[in-house]
Coordinates of C-alpha atoms in Angstrom, one line a residue:
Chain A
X1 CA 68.1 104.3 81.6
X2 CA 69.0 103.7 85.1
X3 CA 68.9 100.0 84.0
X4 CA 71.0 100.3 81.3
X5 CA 73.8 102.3 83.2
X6 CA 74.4 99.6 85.8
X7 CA 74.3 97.1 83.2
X8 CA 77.5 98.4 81.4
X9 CA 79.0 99.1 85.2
X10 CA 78.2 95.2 86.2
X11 CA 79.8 94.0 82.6
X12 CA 83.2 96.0 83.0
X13 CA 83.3 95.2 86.5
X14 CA 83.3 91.0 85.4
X15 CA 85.9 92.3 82.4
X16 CA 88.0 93.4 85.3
X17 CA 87.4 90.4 87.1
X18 CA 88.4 88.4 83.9
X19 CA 91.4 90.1 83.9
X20 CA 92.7 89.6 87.6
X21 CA 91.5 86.1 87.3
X22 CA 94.0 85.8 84.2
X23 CA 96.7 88.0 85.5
X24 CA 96.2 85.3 89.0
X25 CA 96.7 82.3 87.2
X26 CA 100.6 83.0 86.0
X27 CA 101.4 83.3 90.3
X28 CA 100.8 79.2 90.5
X29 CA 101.5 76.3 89.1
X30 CA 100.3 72.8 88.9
X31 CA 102.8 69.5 90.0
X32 CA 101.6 66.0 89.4
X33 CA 101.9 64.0 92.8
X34 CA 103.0 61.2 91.0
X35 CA 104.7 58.0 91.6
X36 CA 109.1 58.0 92.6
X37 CA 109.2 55.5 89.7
X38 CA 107.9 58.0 87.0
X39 CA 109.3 60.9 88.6
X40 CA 112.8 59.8 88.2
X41 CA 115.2 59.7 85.2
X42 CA 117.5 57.4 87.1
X43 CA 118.2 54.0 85.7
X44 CA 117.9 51.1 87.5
X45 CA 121.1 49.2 86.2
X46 CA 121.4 44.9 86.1
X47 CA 124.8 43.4 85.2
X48 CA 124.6 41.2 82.4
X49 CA 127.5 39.6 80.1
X50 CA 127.8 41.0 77.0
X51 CA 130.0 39.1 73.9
X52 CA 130.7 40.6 70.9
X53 CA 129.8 38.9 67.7
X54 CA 133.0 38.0 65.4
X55 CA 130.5 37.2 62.3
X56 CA 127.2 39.0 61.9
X57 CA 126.2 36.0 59.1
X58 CA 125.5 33.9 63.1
X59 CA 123.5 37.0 64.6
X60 CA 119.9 35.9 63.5
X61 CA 120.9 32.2 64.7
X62 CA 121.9 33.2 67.7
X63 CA 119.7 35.5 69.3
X64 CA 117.1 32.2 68.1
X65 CA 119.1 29.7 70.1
X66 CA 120.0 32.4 72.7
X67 CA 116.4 33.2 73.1
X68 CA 115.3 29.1 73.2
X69 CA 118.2 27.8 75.2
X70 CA 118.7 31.0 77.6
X71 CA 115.5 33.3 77.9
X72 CA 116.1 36.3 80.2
X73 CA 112.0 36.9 81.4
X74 CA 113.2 40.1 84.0
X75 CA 115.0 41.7 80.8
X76 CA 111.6 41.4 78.0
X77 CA 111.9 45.4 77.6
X78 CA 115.6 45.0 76.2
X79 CA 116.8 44.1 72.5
X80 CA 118.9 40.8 72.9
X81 CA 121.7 42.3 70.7
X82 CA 123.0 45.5 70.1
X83 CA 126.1 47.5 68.5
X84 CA 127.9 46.5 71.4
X85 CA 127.3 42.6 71.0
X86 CA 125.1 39.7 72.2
X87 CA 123.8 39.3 75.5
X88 CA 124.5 36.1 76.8
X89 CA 123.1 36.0 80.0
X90 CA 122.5 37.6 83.4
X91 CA 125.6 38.0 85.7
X92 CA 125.5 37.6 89.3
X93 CA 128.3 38.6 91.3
X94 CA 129.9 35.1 92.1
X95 CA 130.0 34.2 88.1
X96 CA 133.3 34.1 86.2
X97 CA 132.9 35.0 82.3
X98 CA 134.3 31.3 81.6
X99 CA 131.6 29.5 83.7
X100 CA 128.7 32.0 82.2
X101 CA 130.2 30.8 78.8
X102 CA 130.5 27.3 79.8
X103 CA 126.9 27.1 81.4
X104 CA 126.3 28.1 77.5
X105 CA 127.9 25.4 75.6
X106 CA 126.4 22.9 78.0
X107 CA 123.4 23.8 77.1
X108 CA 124.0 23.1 73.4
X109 CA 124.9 26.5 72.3
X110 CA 126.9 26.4 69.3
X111 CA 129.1 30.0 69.7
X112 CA 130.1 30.1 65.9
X113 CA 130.2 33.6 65.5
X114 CA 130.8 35.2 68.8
X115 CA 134.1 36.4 70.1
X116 CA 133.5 33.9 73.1
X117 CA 135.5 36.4 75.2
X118 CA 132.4 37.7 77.6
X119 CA 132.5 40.9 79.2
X120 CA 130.4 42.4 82.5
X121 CA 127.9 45.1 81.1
X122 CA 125.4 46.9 83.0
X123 CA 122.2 47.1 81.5
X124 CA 118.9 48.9 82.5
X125 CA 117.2 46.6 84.9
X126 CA 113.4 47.6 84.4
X127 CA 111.5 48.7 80.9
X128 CA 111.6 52.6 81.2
X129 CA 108.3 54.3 82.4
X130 CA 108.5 57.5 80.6
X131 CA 110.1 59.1 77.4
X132 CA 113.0 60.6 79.8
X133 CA 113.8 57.4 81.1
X134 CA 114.0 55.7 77.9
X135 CA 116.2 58.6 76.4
X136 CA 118.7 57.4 79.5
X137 CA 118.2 53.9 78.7
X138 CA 118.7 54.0 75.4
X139 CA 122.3 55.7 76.2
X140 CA 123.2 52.4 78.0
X141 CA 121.3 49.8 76.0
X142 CA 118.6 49.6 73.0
X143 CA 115.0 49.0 74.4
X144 CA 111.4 48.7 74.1
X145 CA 109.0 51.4 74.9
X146 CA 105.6 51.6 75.3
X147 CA 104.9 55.0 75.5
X148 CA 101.5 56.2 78.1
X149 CA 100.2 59.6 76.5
X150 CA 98.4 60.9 79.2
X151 CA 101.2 60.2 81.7
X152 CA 103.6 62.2 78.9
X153 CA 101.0 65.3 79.1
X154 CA 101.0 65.3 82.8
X155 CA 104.3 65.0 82.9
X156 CA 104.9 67.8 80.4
X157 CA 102.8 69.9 82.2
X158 CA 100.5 70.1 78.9
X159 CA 97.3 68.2 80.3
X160 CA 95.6 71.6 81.8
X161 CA 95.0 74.6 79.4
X162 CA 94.6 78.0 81.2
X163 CA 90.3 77.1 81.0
X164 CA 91.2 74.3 83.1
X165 CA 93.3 76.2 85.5
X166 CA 91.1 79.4 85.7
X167 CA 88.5 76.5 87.0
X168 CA 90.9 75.3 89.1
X169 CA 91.8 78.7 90.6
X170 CA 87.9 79.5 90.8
X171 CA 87.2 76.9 93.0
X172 CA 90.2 76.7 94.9
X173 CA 89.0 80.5 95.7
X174 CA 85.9 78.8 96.9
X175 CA 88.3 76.9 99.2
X176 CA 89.9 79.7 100.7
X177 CA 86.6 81.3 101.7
X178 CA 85.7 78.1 103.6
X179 CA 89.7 78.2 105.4
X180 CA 89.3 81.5 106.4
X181 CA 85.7 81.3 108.3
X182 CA 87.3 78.0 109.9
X183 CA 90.8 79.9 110.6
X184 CA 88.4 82.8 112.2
X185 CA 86.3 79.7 113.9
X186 CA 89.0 77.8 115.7
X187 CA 90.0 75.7 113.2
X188 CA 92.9 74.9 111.2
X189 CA 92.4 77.3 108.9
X190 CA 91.8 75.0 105.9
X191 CA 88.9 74.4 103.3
X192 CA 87.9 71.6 101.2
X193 CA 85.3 71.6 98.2
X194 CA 83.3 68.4 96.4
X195 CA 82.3 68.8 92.8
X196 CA 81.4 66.6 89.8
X197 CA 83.8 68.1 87.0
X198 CA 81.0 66.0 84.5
X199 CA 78.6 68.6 85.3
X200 CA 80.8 71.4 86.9
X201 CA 78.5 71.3 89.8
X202 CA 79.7 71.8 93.6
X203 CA 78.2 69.4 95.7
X204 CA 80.0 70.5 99.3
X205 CA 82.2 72.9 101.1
X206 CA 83.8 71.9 104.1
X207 CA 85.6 73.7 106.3
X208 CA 88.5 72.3 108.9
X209 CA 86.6 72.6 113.1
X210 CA 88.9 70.6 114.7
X211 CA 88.9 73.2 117.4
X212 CA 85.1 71.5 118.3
X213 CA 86.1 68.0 117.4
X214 CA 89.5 66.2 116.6
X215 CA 88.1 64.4 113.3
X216 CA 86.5 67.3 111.5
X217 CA 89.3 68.2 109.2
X218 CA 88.2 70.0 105.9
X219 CA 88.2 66.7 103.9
X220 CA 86.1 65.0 106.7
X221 CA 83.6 67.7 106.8
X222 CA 83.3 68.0 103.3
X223 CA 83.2 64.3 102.5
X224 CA 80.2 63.6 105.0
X225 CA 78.5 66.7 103.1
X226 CA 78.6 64.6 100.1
X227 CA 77.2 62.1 101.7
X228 CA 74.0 64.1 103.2
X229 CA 73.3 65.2 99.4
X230 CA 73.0 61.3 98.8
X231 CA 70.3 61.0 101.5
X232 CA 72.7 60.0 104.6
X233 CA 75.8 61.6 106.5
X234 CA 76.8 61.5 110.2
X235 CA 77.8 65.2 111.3
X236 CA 76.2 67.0 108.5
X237 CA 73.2 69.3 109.9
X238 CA 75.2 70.7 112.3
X239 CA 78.1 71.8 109.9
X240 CA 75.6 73.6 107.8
X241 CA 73.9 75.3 110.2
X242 CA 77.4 77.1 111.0
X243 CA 78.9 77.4 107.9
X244 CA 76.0 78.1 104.7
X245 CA 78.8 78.8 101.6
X246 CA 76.4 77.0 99.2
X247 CA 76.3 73.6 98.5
X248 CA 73.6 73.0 95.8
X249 CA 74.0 68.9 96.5
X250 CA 72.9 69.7 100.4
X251 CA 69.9 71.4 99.8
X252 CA 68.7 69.2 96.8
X253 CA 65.7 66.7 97.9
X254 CA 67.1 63.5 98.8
X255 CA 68.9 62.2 96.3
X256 CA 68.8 58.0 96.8
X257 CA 70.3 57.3 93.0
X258 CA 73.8 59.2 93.4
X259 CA 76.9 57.6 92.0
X260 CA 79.2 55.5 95.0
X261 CA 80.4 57.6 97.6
X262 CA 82.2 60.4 95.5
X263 CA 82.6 58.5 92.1
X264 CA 84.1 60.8 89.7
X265 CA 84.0 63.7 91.9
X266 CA 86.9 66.2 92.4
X267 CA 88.3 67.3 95.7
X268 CA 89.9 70.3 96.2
X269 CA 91.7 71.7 99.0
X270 CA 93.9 74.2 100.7
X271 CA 96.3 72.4 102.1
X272 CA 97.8 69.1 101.6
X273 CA 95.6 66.2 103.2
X274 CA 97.0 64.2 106.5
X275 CA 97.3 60.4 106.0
X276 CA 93.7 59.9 107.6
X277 CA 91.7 62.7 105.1
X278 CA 93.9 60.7 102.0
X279 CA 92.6 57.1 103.1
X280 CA 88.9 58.8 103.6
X281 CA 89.3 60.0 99.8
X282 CA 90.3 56.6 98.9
X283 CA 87.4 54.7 100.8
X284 CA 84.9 57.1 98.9
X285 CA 86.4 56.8 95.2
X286 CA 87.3 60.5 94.7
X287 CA 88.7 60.7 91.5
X288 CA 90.8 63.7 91.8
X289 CA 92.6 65.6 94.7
X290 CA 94.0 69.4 94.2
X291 CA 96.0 70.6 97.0
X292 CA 97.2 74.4 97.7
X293 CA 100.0 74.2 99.9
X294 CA 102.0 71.4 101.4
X295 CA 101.9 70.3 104.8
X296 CA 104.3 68.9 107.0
X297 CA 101.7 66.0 108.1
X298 CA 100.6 65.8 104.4
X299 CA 100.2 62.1 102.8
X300 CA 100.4 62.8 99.2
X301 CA 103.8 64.1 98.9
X302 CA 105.3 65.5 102.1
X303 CA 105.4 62.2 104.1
X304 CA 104.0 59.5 101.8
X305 CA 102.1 59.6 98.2
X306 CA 99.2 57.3 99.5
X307 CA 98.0 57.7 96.1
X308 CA 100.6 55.7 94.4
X309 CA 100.5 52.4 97.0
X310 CA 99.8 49.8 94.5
X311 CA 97.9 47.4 96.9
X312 CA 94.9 49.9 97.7
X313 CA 92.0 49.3 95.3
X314 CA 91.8 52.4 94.4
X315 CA 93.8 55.8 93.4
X316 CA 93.4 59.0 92.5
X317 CA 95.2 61.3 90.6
X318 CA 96.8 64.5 92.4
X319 CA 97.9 67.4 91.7
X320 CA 99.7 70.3 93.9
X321 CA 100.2 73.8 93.9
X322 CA 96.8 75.5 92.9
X323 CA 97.1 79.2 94.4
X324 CA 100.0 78.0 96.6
X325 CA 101.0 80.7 98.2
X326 CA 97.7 82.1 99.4
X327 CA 96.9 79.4 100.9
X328 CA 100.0 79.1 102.9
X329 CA 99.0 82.5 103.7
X330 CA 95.8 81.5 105.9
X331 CA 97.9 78.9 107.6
X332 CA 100.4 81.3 108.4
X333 CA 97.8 83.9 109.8
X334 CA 95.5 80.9 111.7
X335 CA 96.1 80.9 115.3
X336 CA 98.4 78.5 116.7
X337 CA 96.7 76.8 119.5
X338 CA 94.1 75.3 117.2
X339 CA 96.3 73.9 114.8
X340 CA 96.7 69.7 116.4
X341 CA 99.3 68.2 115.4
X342 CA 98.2 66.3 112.2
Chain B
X1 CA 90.8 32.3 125.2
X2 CA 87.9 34.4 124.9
X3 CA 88.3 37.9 126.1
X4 CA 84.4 39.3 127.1
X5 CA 85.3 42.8 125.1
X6 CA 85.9 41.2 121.7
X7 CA 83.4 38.8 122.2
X8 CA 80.9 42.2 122.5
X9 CA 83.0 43.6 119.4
X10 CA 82.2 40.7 117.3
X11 CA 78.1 40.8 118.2
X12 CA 78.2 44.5 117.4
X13 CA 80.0 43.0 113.7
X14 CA 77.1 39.9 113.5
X15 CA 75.0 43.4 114.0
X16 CA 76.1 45.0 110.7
X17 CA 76.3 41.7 108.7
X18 CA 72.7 41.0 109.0
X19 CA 72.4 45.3 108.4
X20 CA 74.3 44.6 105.3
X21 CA 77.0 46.3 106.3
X22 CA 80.8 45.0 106.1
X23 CA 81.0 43.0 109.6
X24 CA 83.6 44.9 111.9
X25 CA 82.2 45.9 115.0
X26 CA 84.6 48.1 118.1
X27 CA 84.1 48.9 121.3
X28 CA 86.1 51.8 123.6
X29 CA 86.6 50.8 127.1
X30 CA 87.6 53.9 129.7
X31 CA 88.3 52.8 133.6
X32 CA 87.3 49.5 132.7
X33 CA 83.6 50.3 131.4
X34 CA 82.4 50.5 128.3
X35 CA 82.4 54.0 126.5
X36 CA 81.3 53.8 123.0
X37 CA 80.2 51.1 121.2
X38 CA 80.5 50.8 117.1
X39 CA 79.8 48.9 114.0
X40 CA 80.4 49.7 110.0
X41 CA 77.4 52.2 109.2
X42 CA 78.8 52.7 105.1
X43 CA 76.0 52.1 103.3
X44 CA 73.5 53.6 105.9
X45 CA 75.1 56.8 106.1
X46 CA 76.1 56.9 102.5
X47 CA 79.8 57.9 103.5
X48 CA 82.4 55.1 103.1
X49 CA 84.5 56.8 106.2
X50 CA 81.7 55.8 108.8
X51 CA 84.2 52.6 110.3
X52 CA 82.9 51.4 113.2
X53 CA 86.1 53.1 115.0
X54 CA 85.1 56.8 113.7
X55 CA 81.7 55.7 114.9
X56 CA 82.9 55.2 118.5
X57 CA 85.1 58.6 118.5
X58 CA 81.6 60.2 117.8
X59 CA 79.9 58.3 120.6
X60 CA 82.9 59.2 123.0
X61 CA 83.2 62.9 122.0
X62 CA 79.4 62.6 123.1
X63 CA 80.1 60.9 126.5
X64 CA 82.4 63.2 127.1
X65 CA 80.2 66.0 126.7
X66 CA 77.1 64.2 128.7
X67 CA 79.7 63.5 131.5
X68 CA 82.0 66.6 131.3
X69 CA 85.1 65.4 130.3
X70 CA 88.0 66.4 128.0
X71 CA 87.9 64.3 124.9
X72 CA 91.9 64.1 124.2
X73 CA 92.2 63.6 127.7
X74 CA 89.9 60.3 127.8
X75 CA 91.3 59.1 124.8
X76 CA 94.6 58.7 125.5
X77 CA 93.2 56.0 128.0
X78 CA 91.0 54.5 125.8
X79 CA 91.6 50.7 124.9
X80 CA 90.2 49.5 121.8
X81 CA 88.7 46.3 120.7
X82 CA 88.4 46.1 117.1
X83 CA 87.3 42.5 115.2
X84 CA 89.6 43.5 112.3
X85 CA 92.6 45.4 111.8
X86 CA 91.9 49.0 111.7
X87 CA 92.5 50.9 108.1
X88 CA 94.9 53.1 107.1
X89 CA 92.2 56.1 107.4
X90 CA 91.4 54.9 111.5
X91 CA 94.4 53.5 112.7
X92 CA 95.8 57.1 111.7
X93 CA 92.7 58.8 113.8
X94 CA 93.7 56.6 116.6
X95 CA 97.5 57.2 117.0
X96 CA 97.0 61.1 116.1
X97 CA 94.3 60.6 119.7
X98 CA 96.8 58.7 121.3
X99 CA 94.7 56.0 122.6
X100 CA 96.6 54.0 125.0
X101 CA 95.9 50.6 123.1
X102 CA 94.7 48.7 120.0
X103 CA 93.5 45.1 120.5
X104 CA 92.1 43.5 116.9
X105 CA 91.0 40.5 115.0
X106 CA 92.0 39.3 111.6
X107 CA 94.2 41.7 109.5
X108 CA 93.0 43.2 106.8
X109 CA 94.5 42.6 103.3
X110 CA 92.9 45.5 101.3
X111 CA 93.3 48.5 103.9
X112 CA 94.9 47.9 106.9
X113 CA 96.8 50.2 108.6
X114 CA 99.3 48.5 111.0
X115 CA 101.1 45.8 109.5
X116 CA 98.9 44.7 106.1
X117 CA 99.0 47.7 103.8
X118 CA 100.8 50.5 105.7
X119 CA 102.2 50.9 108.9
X120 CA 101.0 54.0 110.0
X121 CA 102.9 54.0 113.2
X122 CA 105.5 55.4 111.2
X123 CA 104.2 58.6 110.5
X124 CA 103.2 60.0 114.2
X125 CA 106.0 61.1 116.7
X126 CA 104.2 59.1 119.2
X127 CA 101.9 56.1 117.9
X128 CA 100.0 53.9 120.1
X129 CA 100.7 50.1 120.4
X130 CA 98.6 47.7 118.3
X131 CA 98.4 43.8 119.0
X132 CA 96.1 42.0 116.7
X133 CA 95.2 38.3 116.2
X134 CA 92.7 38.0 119.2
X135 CA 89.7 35.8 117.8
X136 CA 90.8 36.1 114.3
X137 CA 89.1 33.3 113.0
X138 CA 85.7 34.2 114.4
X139 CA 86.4 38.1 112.8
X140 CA 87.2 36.5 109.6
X141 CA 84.4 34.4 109.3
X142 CA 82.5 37.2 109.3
X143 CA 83.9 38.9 106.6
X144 CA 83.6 35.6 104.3
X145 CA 80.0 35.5 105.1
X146 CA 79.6 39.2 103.8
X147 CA 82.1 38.8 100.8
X148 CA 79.9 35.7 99.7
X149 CA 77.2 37.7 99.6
X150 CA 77.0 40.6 97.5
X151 CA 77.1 44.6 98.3
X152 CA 74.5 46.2 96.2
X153 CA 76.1 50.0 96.2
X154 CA 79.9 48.3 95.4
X155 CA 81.4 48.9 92.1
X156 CA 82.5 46.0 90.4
X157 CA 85.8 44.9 92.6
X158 CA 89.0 45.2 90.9
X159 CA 90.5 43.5 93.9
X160 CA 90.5 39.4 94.4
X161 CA 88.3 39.1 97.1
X162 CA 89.4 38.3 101.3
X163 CA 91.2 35.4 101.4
X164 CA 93.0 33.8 104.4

């Protein structure tokens, strides 16, 4: 009986839970961290000249000999002719219509059919990245498009559904635990959290004790926890000993077969990552970042997006914004003195 | 001309090649003695930030203890020999310590941090001075000999490999 009675207490107890979780999720949202180039619906313009055709029998013909005697490689994404005539060729600055047309008929171009009267046109320079940017192009000039789903979705804002984001918001809660003992430690009142999304599993909690030593930011911390539940780490007995918010992968037995580094892990934490915690992400193959709140030091959005520098050999995907505002909240409340710059 | 500190930088990098580790090795000297002494230890410790640079902050936070001094303090007088060009993870460590000085080897095509990838100068108020090209050749050598032979716990590179 007595049993029973705190059974029915425990289960409306998780039903309000459920419900503050829900009513929690409409206070944040999620932004993609994503590259300028996708971002923007600017287009890139390239002059070109542009004749119109006088006789649309010639139009096949030409675009064949336009096409053999005067490919344009840099302009692939765009149709050669369009409503608003034939594009002859590319037109730098110095070039007069009359030598661009010349150039032409020296090259054996028979103009039959074109109003041979060439006009500067500007024309978008690179094939458009998104749908937005090929709505804009397609205002200036007709193009190709090879439309990326998943970048659509993320731009769109569709790729999480609110069982993603309650996940999201459950272990970025996680995160805030581990900022507040290292804002009540002398640190920098930020926490970071490991886990493999494949079998929702956490596999470390860092927190940020850069109080004790310069280099144990959250990320840092966290990351080297990874690497004791793979049978090695540098820093790791010592972090644990101070701070026990569970870490199943830590206290497994020595786990020699683990994927590389973080391979297909997620990483979440409070606050935006500096440029150092970003690289260390990048060296271990993390396959996700979530950040809370920006930071004015931060690397993947503030100052740079270090996950969108083509020449690293690897990149994750991030996204901002995951209970925002309470993590600003611990940084606000974290005492100044142990917050070093970056 | 052979400077004595790299030359003991590039033994400690002969040291993790034959540990099968990816040969940079780095030394800290304070007041003209040798502080901290550090090689690649990735695949040992299982976490792909151990650089042999992080590895000699460690050793120096611990000097510092053993002999009572303030780390920031001593670092910001710290020279460092590096064989290659610190990455965009440590060369960030370094300027955010303010070390007075960053002597290195060959650059370094996939990560570095000062001139080959990003110049991380550019995001700290008040970065410490780099100079590389000291011994390249011998620091690069190095890295072909590991890159020839093959890292057991590497994914499959997506990335040509080191090339001069």
């Amino acid at each position: 009986m007595h049993s029973k009675r705190r059974k029915v207490e425990s289960s409306s107890h998780s039903d309000t839970n459920r419900h503050d979780e829900q009513e929690a999720l409409g206070k944040w949202q999620v932004t993609p961290v994503l590259d300028d180039d996708v971002m923007s619906d600017k287009v890139m313009l390239l002059d070109v000249y542009v004749d119109k055709v006088t006789d649309p029998k010639h139009t096949s013909r030409l675009i064949r000999d336009l096409n053999a005697l005067c490919p344009i490689p840099s302009l692939q994404h765009l149709k050669r002719v369009s409503k608003l005539g034939m594009i002859l060729n590319l037109a730098p600055e110095e070039e007069t219509p009359e030598i661009c047309l010349q150039k032409l008929k020296d090259w054996g171009l028979d103009t039959a059919g074109l109003g041979c009267e060439p006009r500067r046109l500007q024309v978008p320079a690179v094939p458009p990245r998104t749908r937005r940017q090929y709505e804009e192009a397609m205002k200036l000039w007709p193009c190709n498009f090879h439309e990326n789903r998943y970048l659509e979705k993320v731009l769109s804002g569709k790729l999480f559904d609110d069982t993603d984001r309650l996940e999201q918001q459950k272990y970025m809660t996680k995160c805030l635990e581990a900022a507040r003992y290292s804002s009540e430690s002398g640190g920098a009142g930020v926490g970071a959290l490991v886990v493999d999304p494949a079998k929702k599993q956490i596999i470390a909690i860092g927190y940020d004790d850069r109080g004790r030593y310069h280099l144990k930011h959250a990320v840092m911390v966290a990351i080297d926890l990874v690497s004791h539940s793979h049978g090695g780490g540098a820093w790791t007995e010592e972090a644990r000993s101070r701070y026990s918010h569970g870490s199943p992968g830590s206290s497994d037995p020595v786990l020699k077969t683990g994927p590389y580094i973080c391979t297909g892990y997620d990483v979440y934490v409070t606050r935006e990552p500096c440029v150092m915690c970003a690289m260390a992400m990048v060296h271990s193959r993390v396959r996700r970042v979530f950040y809370g709140c920006p930071s004015p030091h931060g690397a993947l959005g503030t100052t740079i997006k270090l996950n969108t520098l083509k020449c690293l050999n690897h990149h994750y995907e991030v996204f901002a914004g995951i209970l925002e505002s309470e993590c600003k909240n611990i940084l606000t409340t974290c005492p100044k003195n142990s917050v070093v710059n970056f | 001309m052979v400077n004595k500190w790299m030359d003991e930088a590039l033994d400690l990098a002969t040291e993790a090649l034959k540990a099968g580790e990816v040969p940079v090795g780095c030394v800290f000297i304070y007041n003209g003695d040798v502080i901290a002494k550090g090689r690649n230890t990735v695949n040992e410790t299982r976490n792909a930030t151990r650089h042999a640079e992080l590895n000699c902050m460690d050793q120096t936070a611990e000097w510092c203890m053993e002999n009572v001094h303030d780390f920031a303090t001593v670092m910001s007088a710290v020279q460092v020999w590096v064989t290659v060009e610190p990455c965009i993870m440590c060369a960030s460590a370094l300027h955010s310590l303010h070390v007075a000085g960053v002597m290195y080897g060959c650059k370094n095509d996939r990560f570095g941090g000062h001139i080959s990838v990003l110049n991380t100068a550019l995001l700290f108020p008040d970065p410490s001075p780099m100079v590389g090209g000291l011994e390249s050749d011998r620091a690069m050598q190095l890295l072909k000999d590991f890159y020839k032979g093959t890292n057991a716990n590497a994914p499959h590179p997506k990335v040509k490999k080191i090339t001069t």
